[in-house]
Amino acid sequence: MSAAHTLILLPLTLLVLQAARGHGACVELDSATEAVVNEGFKMDCISCKTRGEVPATAVVKWSFKASGESNYSDLYIYKNMQGEILDPRFFGRLVWNGNKDTLDLQDGSLYILNVTYNDTGTYECTFERLLIYTKYQHEVNRPKYINLTVVPQYTRGMASILSEVMMYVSIIGLQLWLVVEMIYCYRKISAAGEEALRENEAEYLAIASESKESCAGVQVAE
């Protein structure tokens, strides 16, 4: 493989690797808000770090305010890779559905088993994140709220449909942009490689011509 081809393929390889890493990127999405009685329901709670390269630890705390109540009660806590149900109304019915095997939490989702009408209300999910810089630490708290409604059967609203469509449109648009960038980079690097080859070829011909004239001069002198 020539040096020019190597120069062309290397940036493309880096782009592909970057795209592959992008599949694991953190994306914040709003949770669904309608659960069906006697079925399971996932409450999404995602809080992405603005600086992915900064190490951090996080604790996720959930609170619940039932419909008709005025105060929140502690529901669940996930700390040091261990979860604990705090509200007796949910004993045996909550399952951690967020990040596992890491202290740097970005997904703090919960899954409710056997949803009841009494689960209707407002849920508060709070990330207590500690960003660890070289010379100091910085604490950030980010609460998120889910207003849950329990229904006899699922009725999908137009807002939910449009939200899902827009999500897929965004994903497709991002992929198309990546393809265009790859094609653009390939053409740009390919053109630069061809120009370098032409310059090398011209330089080689000039040296060969000078060598030929030099040899002809030596023969005449003899």
Coordinates of N, CA and C in Angstrom, one line a residue:
M1 N 0.8 -1.2 0.0 CA 0.0 0.0 0.0 C 0.9 1.2 0.0
S2 N 0.6 2.2 -0.9 CA 1.4 3.4 -1.0 C 1.2 4.3 0.2
A3 N 2.1 5.3 0.3 CA 2.0 6.3 1.4 C 0.7 7.1 1.2
A4 N 0.4 7.4 0.0 CA -0.8 8.3 -0.3 C -2.1 7.6 0.2
H5 N -2.2 6.3 -0.2 CA -3.4 5.5 0.3 C -3.4 5.4 1.8
T6 N -2.3 5.3 2.4 CA -2.2 5.2 3.9 C -2.7 6.5 4.5
L7 N -2.3 7.7 3.9 CA -2.8 9.0 4.4 C -4.3 9.2 4.2
I8 N -4.8 8.5 3.2 CA -6.3 8.6 2.9 C -7.1 7.8 3.9
L9 N -6.6 6.6 4.1 CA -7.3 5.6 5.0 C -7.3 6.0 6.4
L10 N -6.2 6.6 6.9 CA -6.0 6.9 8.3 C -7.1 7.8 8.9
P11 N -7.4 8.9 8.3 CA -8.4 9.8 8.8 C -9.8 9.1 8.8
L12 N -10.1 8.3 7.7 CA -11.3 7.6 7.6 C -11.5 6.6 8.7
T13 N -10.4 5.9 9.1 CA -10.4 5.0 10.2 C -10.7 5.7 11.5
L14 N -10.1 6.9 11.7 CA -10.4 7.7 12.9 C -11.8 8.1 13.0
L15 N -12.4 8.5 11.8 CA -13.8 8.9 11.8 C -14.7 7.8 12.2
V16 N -14.4 6.6 11.6 CA -15.3 5.4 11.9 C -15.2 5.1 13.4
L17 N -14.0 5.2 14.0 CA -13.8 4.9 15.4 C -14.6 5.9 16.2
Q18 N -14.5 7.2 15.8 CA -15.3 8.2 16.5 C -16.8 8.0 16.5
A19 N -17.2 7.5 15.3 CA -18.7 7.2 15.2 C -19.1 6.1 16.1
A20 N -18.2 5.1 16.1 CA -18.5 3.9 17.0 C -18.6 4.3 18.4
R21 N -17.7 5.2 18.9 CA -17.7 5.7 20.2 C -19.0 6.5 20.5
G22 N -19.5 7.2 19.4 CA -20.6 8.0 19.6 C -21.9 7.2 19.9
H23 N -21.9 5.9 19.6 CA -23.1 5.0 19.9 C -23.3 4.9 21.4
G24 N -22.2 5.1 22.1 CA -22.3 4.9 23.6 C -22.5 6.3 24.3
A25 N -22.7 7.3 23.5 CA -22.8 8.6 24.0 C -24.1 8.8 24.9
C26 N -24.0 9.7 25.8 CA -25.2 9.9 26.7 C -26.1 10.9 26.1
V27 N -27.4 10.5 26.1 CA -28.5 11.4 25.5 C -29.6 11.5 26.5
E28 N -30.0 12.7 26.8 CA -31.1 12.9 27.8 C -32.4 12.9 27.1
L29 N -33.3 12.0 27.5 CA -34.6 11.9 26.9 C -35.7 12.0 28.0
D30 N -36.8 12.6 27.7 CA -37.9 12.7 28.7 C -38.5 11.3 28.9
S31 N -38.9 11.1 30.2 CA -39.5 9.8 30.5 C -41.0 9.8 30.0
A32 N -41.5 8.6 29.8 CA -42.9 8.4 29.5 C -43.7 8.7 30.8
T33 N -44.9 9.1 30.7 CA -45.6 9.6 31.9 C -47.0 8.8 32.1
E34 N -47.2 7.8 31.3 CA -48.5 7.0 31.4 C -48.2 5.6 31.6
A35 N -48.6 5.0 32.7 CA -48.4 3.6 33.0 C -49.7 2.9 33.1
V36 N -49.6 1.6 32.7 CA -50.8 0.7 32.7 C -50.9 -0.1 34.0
V37 N -52.0 -0.1 34.7 CA -52.2 -0.8 35.9 C -51.9 -2.2 35.8
N38 N -51.2 -2.8 36.8 CA -50.8 -4.2 36.9 C -49.7 -4.6 35.9
E39 N -49.1 -3.6 35.3 CA -48.0 -3.9 34.4 C -46.7 -3.2 34.9
G40 N -45.6 -3.4 34.2 CA -44.4 -2.8 34.6 C -44.2 -1.4 33.9
F41 N -43.4 -0.6 34.5 CA -43.2 0.8 33.9 C -41.8 1.3 34.3
K42 N -41.1 1.8 33.2 CA -39.8 2.3 33.4 C -39.8 3.8 33.5
M43 N -39.3 4.4 34.6 CA -39.2 5.8 34.8 C -37.7 6.2 34.4
D44 N -37.6 6.9 33.2 CA -36.3 7.3 32.7 C -35.8 8.5 33.5
C45 N -34.6 8.4 33.9 CA -33.9 9.6 34.6 C -32.5 9.6 34.1
I46 N -32.1 10.4 33.2 CA -30.8 10.5 32.6 C -30.2 11.9 32.8
S47 N -29.0 12.0 33.3 CA -28.4 13.3 33.5 C -26.9 13.2 33.0
C48 N -26.7 13.7 31.8 CA -25.4 13.6 31.2 C -24.4 14.7 31.7
K49 N -23.1 14.3 31.8 CA -22.1 15.2 32.2 C -21.8 16.1 31.0
T50 N -21.6 17.4 31.3 CA -21.2 18.3 30.2 C -19.8 18.2 29.8
R51 N -19.0 17.7 30.7 CA -17.6 17.4 30.4 C -17.3 15.9 30.6
G52 N -17.4 15.2 29.6 CA -17.3 13.7 29.7 C -15.9 13.2 30.2
E53 N -14.9 14.0 29.9 CA -13.5 13.6 30.3 C -13.2 13.8 31.8
V54 N -14.1 14.6 32.5 CA -13.8 14.8 33.9 C -14.3 13.7 34.8
P55 N -13.5 13.0 35.6 CA -14.0 12.0 36.4 C -15.0 12.5 37.5
A56 N -15.9 11.6 37.9 CA -16.9 12.0 38.8 C -17.5 10.8 39.5
T57 N -18.2 11.1 40.6 CA -19.1 10.1 41.3 C -20.4 10.7 41.4
A58 N -21.4 9.9 41.6 CA -22.8 10.4 41.7 C -23.6 9.5 42.6
V59 N -24.6 10.1 43.2 CA -25.6 9.5 44.0 C -27.0 9.9 43.4
V60 N -27.8 8.9 43.2 CA -29.2 9.1 42.7 C -30.2 8.9 43.8
K61 N -31.0 9.9 44.0 CA -32.1 9.9 45.0 C -33.4 10.1 44.3
W62 N -34.4 9.2 44.7 CA -35.8 9.3 44.2 C -36.7 9.7 45.3
S63 N -37.7 10.6 45.0 CA -38.7 10.9 46.0 C -40.0 10.8 45.3
F64 N -41.1 10.7 46.1 CA -42.4 10.5 45.5 C -43.5 11.3 46.3
K65 N -44.3 12.0 45.5 CA -45.5 12.7 46.1 C -46.7 12.2 45.4
A66 N -47.5 11.4 46.2 CA -48.7 10.8 45.6 C -49.7 11.8 45.3
S67 N -50.6 11.5 44.4 CA -51.7 12.4 44.0 C -52.5 12.7 45.3
G68 N -52.7 14.0 45.5 CA -53.5 14.5 46.7 C -52.6 14.8 47.9
E69 N -51.3 14.4 47.8 CA -50.4 14.7 48.9 C -49.7 16.0 48.7
S70 N -49.2 16.6 49.7 CA -48.5 17.9 49.6 C -47.0 17.8 49.7
N71 N -46.5 16.7 50.3 CA -45.1 16.6 50.6 C -44.5 15.3 49.9
Y72 N -43.2 15.5 49.6 CA -42.5 14.3 49.0 C -42.0 13.4 50.1
S73 N -42.0 12.1 49.8 CA -41.4 11.1 50.8 C -40.2 10.4 50.0
D74 N -39.2 10.1 50.8 CA -38.0 9.4 50.2 C -38.5 8.0 49.6
L75 N -38.1 7.8 48.4 CA -38.5 6.6 47.7 C -37.4 5.6 47.5
Y76 N -36.3 6.0 47.0 CA -35.2 5.1 46.6 C -33.9 5.9 46.6
I77 N -32.8 5.2 46.9 CA -31.4 5.8 46.8 C -30.5 4.7 46.2
Y78 N -29.6 5.2 45.3 CA -28.6 4.4 44.7 C -27.3 5.0 45.0
K79 N -26.4 4.3 45.8 CA -25.2 4.9 46.2 C -24.1 3.8 46.3
N80 N -22.9 4.1 45.9 CA -21.8 3.1 45.9 C -22.2 1.8 45.3
M81 N -22.9 1.8 44.2 CA -23.3 0.7 43.4 C -24.3 -0.2 44.2
Q82 N -25.0 0.4 45.1 CA -26.0 -0.4 45.9 C -27.3 0.4 45.9
G83 N -28.5 -0.2 45.7 CA -29.7 0.4 45.7 C -30.5 0.0 47.0
E84 N -31.4 0.9 47.4 CA -32.2 0.6 48.6 C -33.6 1.3 48.4
I85 N -34.7 0.5 48.6 CA -36.0 1.0 48.6 C -36.4 1.6 50.0
L86 N -36.8 2.9 50.0 CA -37.1 3.6 51.3 C -38.5 3.7 51.6
D87 N -39.4 3.6 50.6 CA -40.8 3.8 50.8 C -41.5 2.4 50.9
P88 N -42.2 2.1 52.1 CA -42.8 0.8 52.3 C -43.8 0.5 51.2
R89 N -44.4 1.5 50.6 CA -45.5 1.2 49.6 C -44.9 0.6 48.3
F90 N -43.5 0.7 48.2 CA -42.9 0.1 47.0 C -42.0 -1.0 47.3
F91 N -42.0 -1.6 48.5 CA -41.2 -2.7 48.8 C -41.4 -3.9 47.9
G92 N -40.3 -4.4 47.3 CA -40.5 -5.5 46.3 C -40.9 -5.1 45.0
R93 N -41.2 -3.8 44.7 CA -41.7 -3.4 43.4 C -40.8 -2.5 42.6
L94 N -39.6 -2.1 43.2 CA -38.7 -1.2 42.5 C -37.4 -2.0 42.1
V95 N -37.0 -1.8 40.8 CA -35.8 -2.4 40.3 C -34.9 -1.3 39.7
W96 N -33.6 -1.3 40.1 CA -32.7 -0.3 39.5 C -32.5 -0.6 38.1
N97 N -32.7 0.4 37.2 CA -32.6 0.2 35.7 C -31.6 1.2 35.1
G98 N -30.6 1.7 36.0 CA -29.7 2.6 35.5 C -28.3 2.0 35.3
N99 N -27.2 2.8 35.4 CA -25.9 2.4 35.2 C -25.5 1.4 36.3
K100 N -24.7 0.4 35.9 CA -24.2 -0.6 36.9 C -22.7 -0.7 36.8
D101 N -22.1 -1.1 37.9 CA -20.7 -1.3 38.0 C -19.9 -0.1 37.7
T102 N -20.4 1.1 38.2 CA -19.7 2.3 38.0 C -20.2 3.3 39.1
L103 N -19.3 4.2 39.5 CA -19.7 5.3 40.5 C -20.1 6.5 39.7
D104 N -19.6 6.6 38.4 CA -19.9 7.7 37.6 C -21.2 7.6 36.9
L105 N -22.3 7.8 37.6 CA -23.7 7.5 37.1 C -24.1 8.6 36.2
Q106 N -24.8 8.2 35.1 CA -25.5 9.2 34.2 C -26.9 8.7 33.9
D107 N -27.2 7.4 34.2 CA -28.5 6.9 34.0 C -29.0 6.4 35.4
G108 N -30.0 7.0 35.9 CA -30.6 6.7 37.2 C -32.0 6.2 37.1
S109 N -32.3 5.5 36.0 CA -33.7 5.1 35.8 C -34.2 4.0 36.8
L110 N -35.5 3.9 37.0 CA -36.1 2.9 37.9 C -37.2 2.2 37.1
Y111 N -37.4 1.0 37.5 CA -38.5 0.2 36.9 C -39.5 -0.2 38.0
I112 N -40.8 0.1 37.8 CA -41.8 -0.2 38.8 C -42.5 -1.5 38.4
L113 N -42.6 -2.5 39.2 CA -43.3 -3.7 39.0 C -44.7 -3.6 39.5
N114 N -45.7 -4.2 38.7 CA -47.1 -4.3 39.2 C -47.6 -2.9 39.6
V115 N -47.7 -2.0 38.6 CA -48.1 -0.7 38.9 C -49.6 -0.7 39.4
T116 N -49.8 0.2 40.4 CA -51.2 0.3 41.0 C -51.6 1.7 40.8
Y117 N -52.9 2.0 41.0 CA -53.5 3.3 40.8 C -52.9 4.3 41.9
N118 N -52.4 3.7 43.0 CA -51.8 4.5 44.1 C -50.5 5.0 43.7
D119 N -49.9 4.5 42.6 CA -48.6 5.0 42.1 C -48.7 6.3 41.4
T120 N -49.9 6.8 41.1 CA -50.1 8.0 40.4 C -49.6 9.2 41.3
G121 N -48.8 10.1 40.7 CA -48.3 11.2 41.4 C -47.0 11.8 40.7
T122 N -46.3 12.5 41.5 CA -45.0 13.2 40.9 C -43.8 12.5 41.6
Y123 N -42.9 12.1 40.7 CA -41.6 11.5 41.1 C -40.5 12.5 40.8
E124 N -39.6 12.6 41.8 CA -38.5 13.5 41.7 C -37.2 12.7 41.7
C125 N -36.4 12.8 40.7 CA -35.1 12.1 40.6 C -34.0 13.1 40.6
T126 N -33.1 13.0 41.6 CA -32.0 14.0 41.8 C -30.7 13.3 41.7
F127 N -29.8 13.8 40.8 CA -28.4 13.4 40.7 C -27.6 14.3 41.6
E128 N -26.9 13.8 42.6 CA -25.9 14.5 43.3 C -24.5 14.1 42.9
R129 N -24.0 14.9 41.9 CA -22.8 14.6 41.2 C -21.6 15.4 41.8
L130 N -20.5 14.7 42.0 CA -19.2 15.3 42.5 C -18.2 15.2 41.3
L131 N -17.9 16.4 40.7 CA -16.9 16.4 39.7 C -15.5 16.6 40.3
I132 N -14.6 15.7 39.9 CA -13.3 15.7 40.5 C -12.2 16.2 39.6
Y133 N -11.9 17.5 39.8 CA -10.8 18.1 39.0 C -9.5 17.9 39.7
T134 N -8.4 18.4 39.0 CA -7.1 18.1 39.5 C -6.8 18.8 40.9
K135 N -7.3 20.0 41.0 CA -7.0 20.8 42.2 C -8.2 21.1 43.1
Y136 N -9.4 20.7 42.6 CA -10.6 20.9 43.5 C -11.7 20.0 43.0
Q137 N -12.8 20.0 43.8 CA -14.0 19.2 43.5 C -15.2 20.2 43.5
H138 N -16.1 19.8 42.6 CA -17.3 20.7 42.5 C -18.6 19.8 42.5
E139 N -19.5 20.2 43.3 CA -20.8 19.4 43.5 C -21.9 20.0 42.7
V140 N -22.6 19.2 41.9 CA -23.7 19.6 41.1 C -25.0 18.8 41.4
N141 N -26.1 19.4 41.7 CA -27.3 18.7 41.9 C -28.3 19.0 40.8
R142 N -28.9 18.0 40.2 CA -29.8 18.2 39.1 C -31.1 17.3 39.3
P143 N -32.2 18.0 39.7 CA -33.4 17.3 39.8 C -34.2 17.2 38.5
K144 N -34.9 16.1 38.4 CA -35.8 15.9 37.2 C -37.2 15.4 37.8
Y145 N -38.3 15.7 37.1 CA -39.6 15.4 37.6 C -40.4 14.6 36.6
I146 N -41.1 13.6 37.1 CA -42.0 12.8 36.2 C -43.4 12.8 36.8
N147 N -44.4 13.3 36.1 CA -45.8 13.3 36.6 C -46.5 12.1 36.0
L148 N -46.6 11.1 36.8 CA -47.1 9.8 36.3 C -48.6 9.6 36.5
T149 N -49.2 9.1 35.5 CA -50.6 8.8 35.5 C -50.8 7.3 35.2
V150 N -51.6 6.7 36.0 CA -51.9 5.3 35.8 C -53.3 5.1 35.2
V151 N -53.3 4.3 34.1 CA -54.6 4.2 33.3 C -54.9 2.7 33.2
P152 N -56.2 2.3 32.8 CA -56.5 0.9 32.7 C -55.8 0.3 31.5
Q153 N -55.6 1.0 30.4 CA -54.9 0.5 29.2 C -54.2 1.7 28.6
Y154 N -53.2 1.3 27.8 CA -52.3 2.3 27.2 C -53.0 3.1 26.1
T155 N -52.9 4.4 26.2 CA -53.4 5.3 25.1 C -52.3 6.2 24.7
R156 N -51.8 6.0 23.6 CA -50.7 6.8 23.1 C -51.1 8.1 22.5
G157 N -50.6 9.2 23.1 CA -51.0 10.5 22.6 C -50.2 11.0 21.4
M158 N -50.7 12.0 20.7 CA -50.0 12.6 19.6 C -48.6 13.1 19.9
A159 N -48.5 13.7 21.1 CA -47.2 14.3 21.5 C -46.2 13.2 21.6
S160 N -46.5 12.1 22.1 CA -45.6 11.0 22.2 C -45.1 10.5 20.9
I161 N -46.1 10.4 19.9 CA -45.8 10.0 18.6 C -44.8 10.9 17.9
L162 N -45.1 12.2 18.0 CA -44.3 13.3 17.4 C -42.9 13.3 18.0
S163 N -42.8 13.1 19.3 CA -41.5 13.1 20.0 C -40.7 11.9 19.5
E164 N -41.3 10.7 19.3 CA -40.5 9.6 18.8 C -40.1 9.8 17.4
V165 N -41.0 10.3 16.6 CA -40.6 10.6 15.2 C -39.4 11.6 15.1
M166 N -39.5 12.7 15.9 CA -38.4 13.6 15.9 C -37.1 13.0 16.4
M167 N -37.2 12.1 17.3 CA -36.0 11.4 17.8 C -35.3 10.6 16.7
Y168 N -36.1 9.9 15.9 CA -35.6 9.1 14.8 C -35.1 10.0 13.7
V169 N -35.8 11.1 13.4 CA -35.3 12.0 12.4 C -33.9 12.6 12.8
S170 N -33.8 12.9 14.1 CA -32.5 13.5 14.5 C -31.4 12.4 14.4
I171 N -31.7 11.2 14.7 CA -30.6 10.1 14.6 C -30.2 10.0 13.1
I172 N -31.2 9.9 12.2 CA -31.0 9.7 10.8 C -30.2 10.9 10.2
G173 N -30.6 12.1 10.7 CA -29.9 13.3 10.2 C -28.4 13.3 10.7
L174 N -28.2 12.9 11.9 CA -26.8 12.8 12.4 C -26.0 11.8 11.6
Q175 N -26.6 10.7 11.3 CA -25.8 9.7 10.5 C -25.5 10.2 9.1
L176 N -26.5 10.9 8.4 CA -26.3 11.4 7.1 C -25.2 12.5 7.2
W177 N -25.2 13.3 8.2 CA -24.1 14.3 8.3 C -22.8 13.7 8.5
L178 N -22.7 12.6 9.2 CA -21.4 11.9 9.4 C -20.9 11.3 8.0
V179 N -21.9 10.7 7.2 CA -21.5 10.2 5.9 C -21.0 11.3 5.0
V180 N -21.7 12.5 5.0 CA -21.2 13.6 4.2 C -19.8 14.1 4.6
E181 N -19.6 14.1 5.9 CA -18.3 14.5 6.4 C -17.2 13.6 6.0
M182 N -17.5 12.3 6.0 CA -16.5 11.3 5.6 C -16.2 11.4 4.1
I183 N -17.2 11.6 3.3 CA -17.0 11.7 1.9 C -16.2 13.0 1.6
Y184 N -16.5 14.1 2.3 CA -15.8 15.3 2.1 C -14.3 15.2 2.5
C185 N -14.1 14.6 3.6 CA -12.7 14.4 4.1 C -12.0 13.4 3.1
Y186 N -12.6 12.4 2.6 CA -12.0 11.5 1.7 C -11.6 12.2 0.4
R187 N -12.5 13.0 -0.1 CA -12.2 13.7 -1.4 C -11.0 14.7 -1.2
K188 N -11.1 15.4 0.0 CA -10.1 16.4 0.3 C -8.7 15.8 0.4
I189 N -8.6 14.7 1.2 CA -7.4 14.0 1.4 C -6.9 13.3 0.1
S190 N -7.8 12.8 -0.7 CA -7.5 12.1 -1.9 C -6.9 13.1 -2.9
A191 N -7.5 14.3 -3.0 CA -6.9 15.4 -3.8 C -5.6 15.8 -3.4
A192 N -5.4 15.9 -2.1 CA -4.1 16.3 -1.5 C -3.0 15.2 -1.9
G193 N -3.4 14.0 -1.8 CA -2.5 12.9 -2.1 C -2.1 12.8 -3.5
E194 N -3.1 13.1 -4.4 CA -2.8 13.1 -5.8 C -1.9 14.3 -6.2
E195 N -2.1 15.4 -5.6 CA -1.2 16.6 -5.8 C 0.2 16.3 -5.4
A196 N 0.3 15.6 -4.2 CA 1.6 15.2 -3.7 C 2.3 14.2 -4.7
L197 N 1.6 13.3 -5.2 CA 2.1 12.3 -6.2 C 2.6 13.0 -7.5
R198 N 1.8 14.0 -7.9 CA 2.2 14.8 -9.1 C 3.4 15.6 -8.9
E199 N 3.5 16.2 -7.7 CA 4.7 16.9 -7.4 C 6.0 16.0 -7.3
N200 N 5.8 14.8 -6.7 CA 6.9 13.9 -6.6 C 7.3 13.4 -8.0
E201 N 6.3 13.2 -8.9 CA 6.5 12.7 -10.2 C 7.3 13.8 -11.0
A202 N 6.9 15.0 -10.9 CA 7.6 16.1 -11.6 C 9.0 16.3 -11.1
E203 N 9.2 16.1 -9.8 CA 10.5 16.2 -9.2 C 11.4 15.1 -9.7
Y204 N 10.8 13.9 -9.8 CA 11.6 12.7 -10.3 C 12.0 12.9 -11.8
L205 N 11.0 13.4 -12.6 CA 11.4 13.7 -14.0 C 12.4 14.7 -14.2
A206 N 12.4 15.8 -13.3 CA 13.4 16.8 -13.4 C 14.8 16.3 -13.1
I207 N 14.8 15.4 -12.0 CA 16.1 14.8 -11.6 C 16.6 13.9 -12.7
A208 N 15.7 13.1 -13.3 CA 16.1 12.2 -14.4 C 16.7 13.0 -15.6
S209 N 16.0 14.1 -15.9 CA 16.4 14.9 -17.0 C 17.8 15.5 -16.8
E210 N 18.0 16.0 -15.6 CA 19.3 16.6 -15.2 C 20.4 15.5 -15.3
S211 N 20.1 14.3 -14.8 CA 21.0 13.2 -14.8 C 21.4 12.8 -16.2
K212 N 20.4 12.8 -17.1 CA 20.6 12.5 -18.5 C 21.5 13.5 -19.2
E213 N 21.2 14.8 -18.9 CA 22.1 15.9 -19.5 C 23.5 15.8 -19.0
S214 N 23.6 15.4 -17.7 CA 24.9 15.3 -17.1 C 25.7 14.2 -17.8
C215 N 25.1 13.1 -18.0 CA 25.7 12.0 -18.6 C 26.1 12.3 -20.1
A216 N 25.2 13.0 -20.8 CA 25.5 13.4 -22.2 C 26.7 14.3 -22.2
G217 N 26.9 15.2 -21.2 CA 28.0 16.2 -21.2 C 29.3 15.4 -21.0
V218 N 29.2 14.4 -20.1 CA 30.5 13.6 -19.9 C 30.9 12.9 -21.1
Q219 N 29.9 12.3 -21.9 CA 30.3 11.6 -23.1 C 30.9 12.5 -24.1
V220 N 30.4 13.8 -24.3 CA 30.9 14.7 -25.2 C 32.4 15.1 -24.8
A221 N 32.6 15.3 -23.5 CA 33.9 15.6 -23.1 C 34.9 14.5 -23.4
E222 N 34.5 13.3 -23.3 CA 35.4 12.2 -23.6 C 35.7 12.2 -25.1

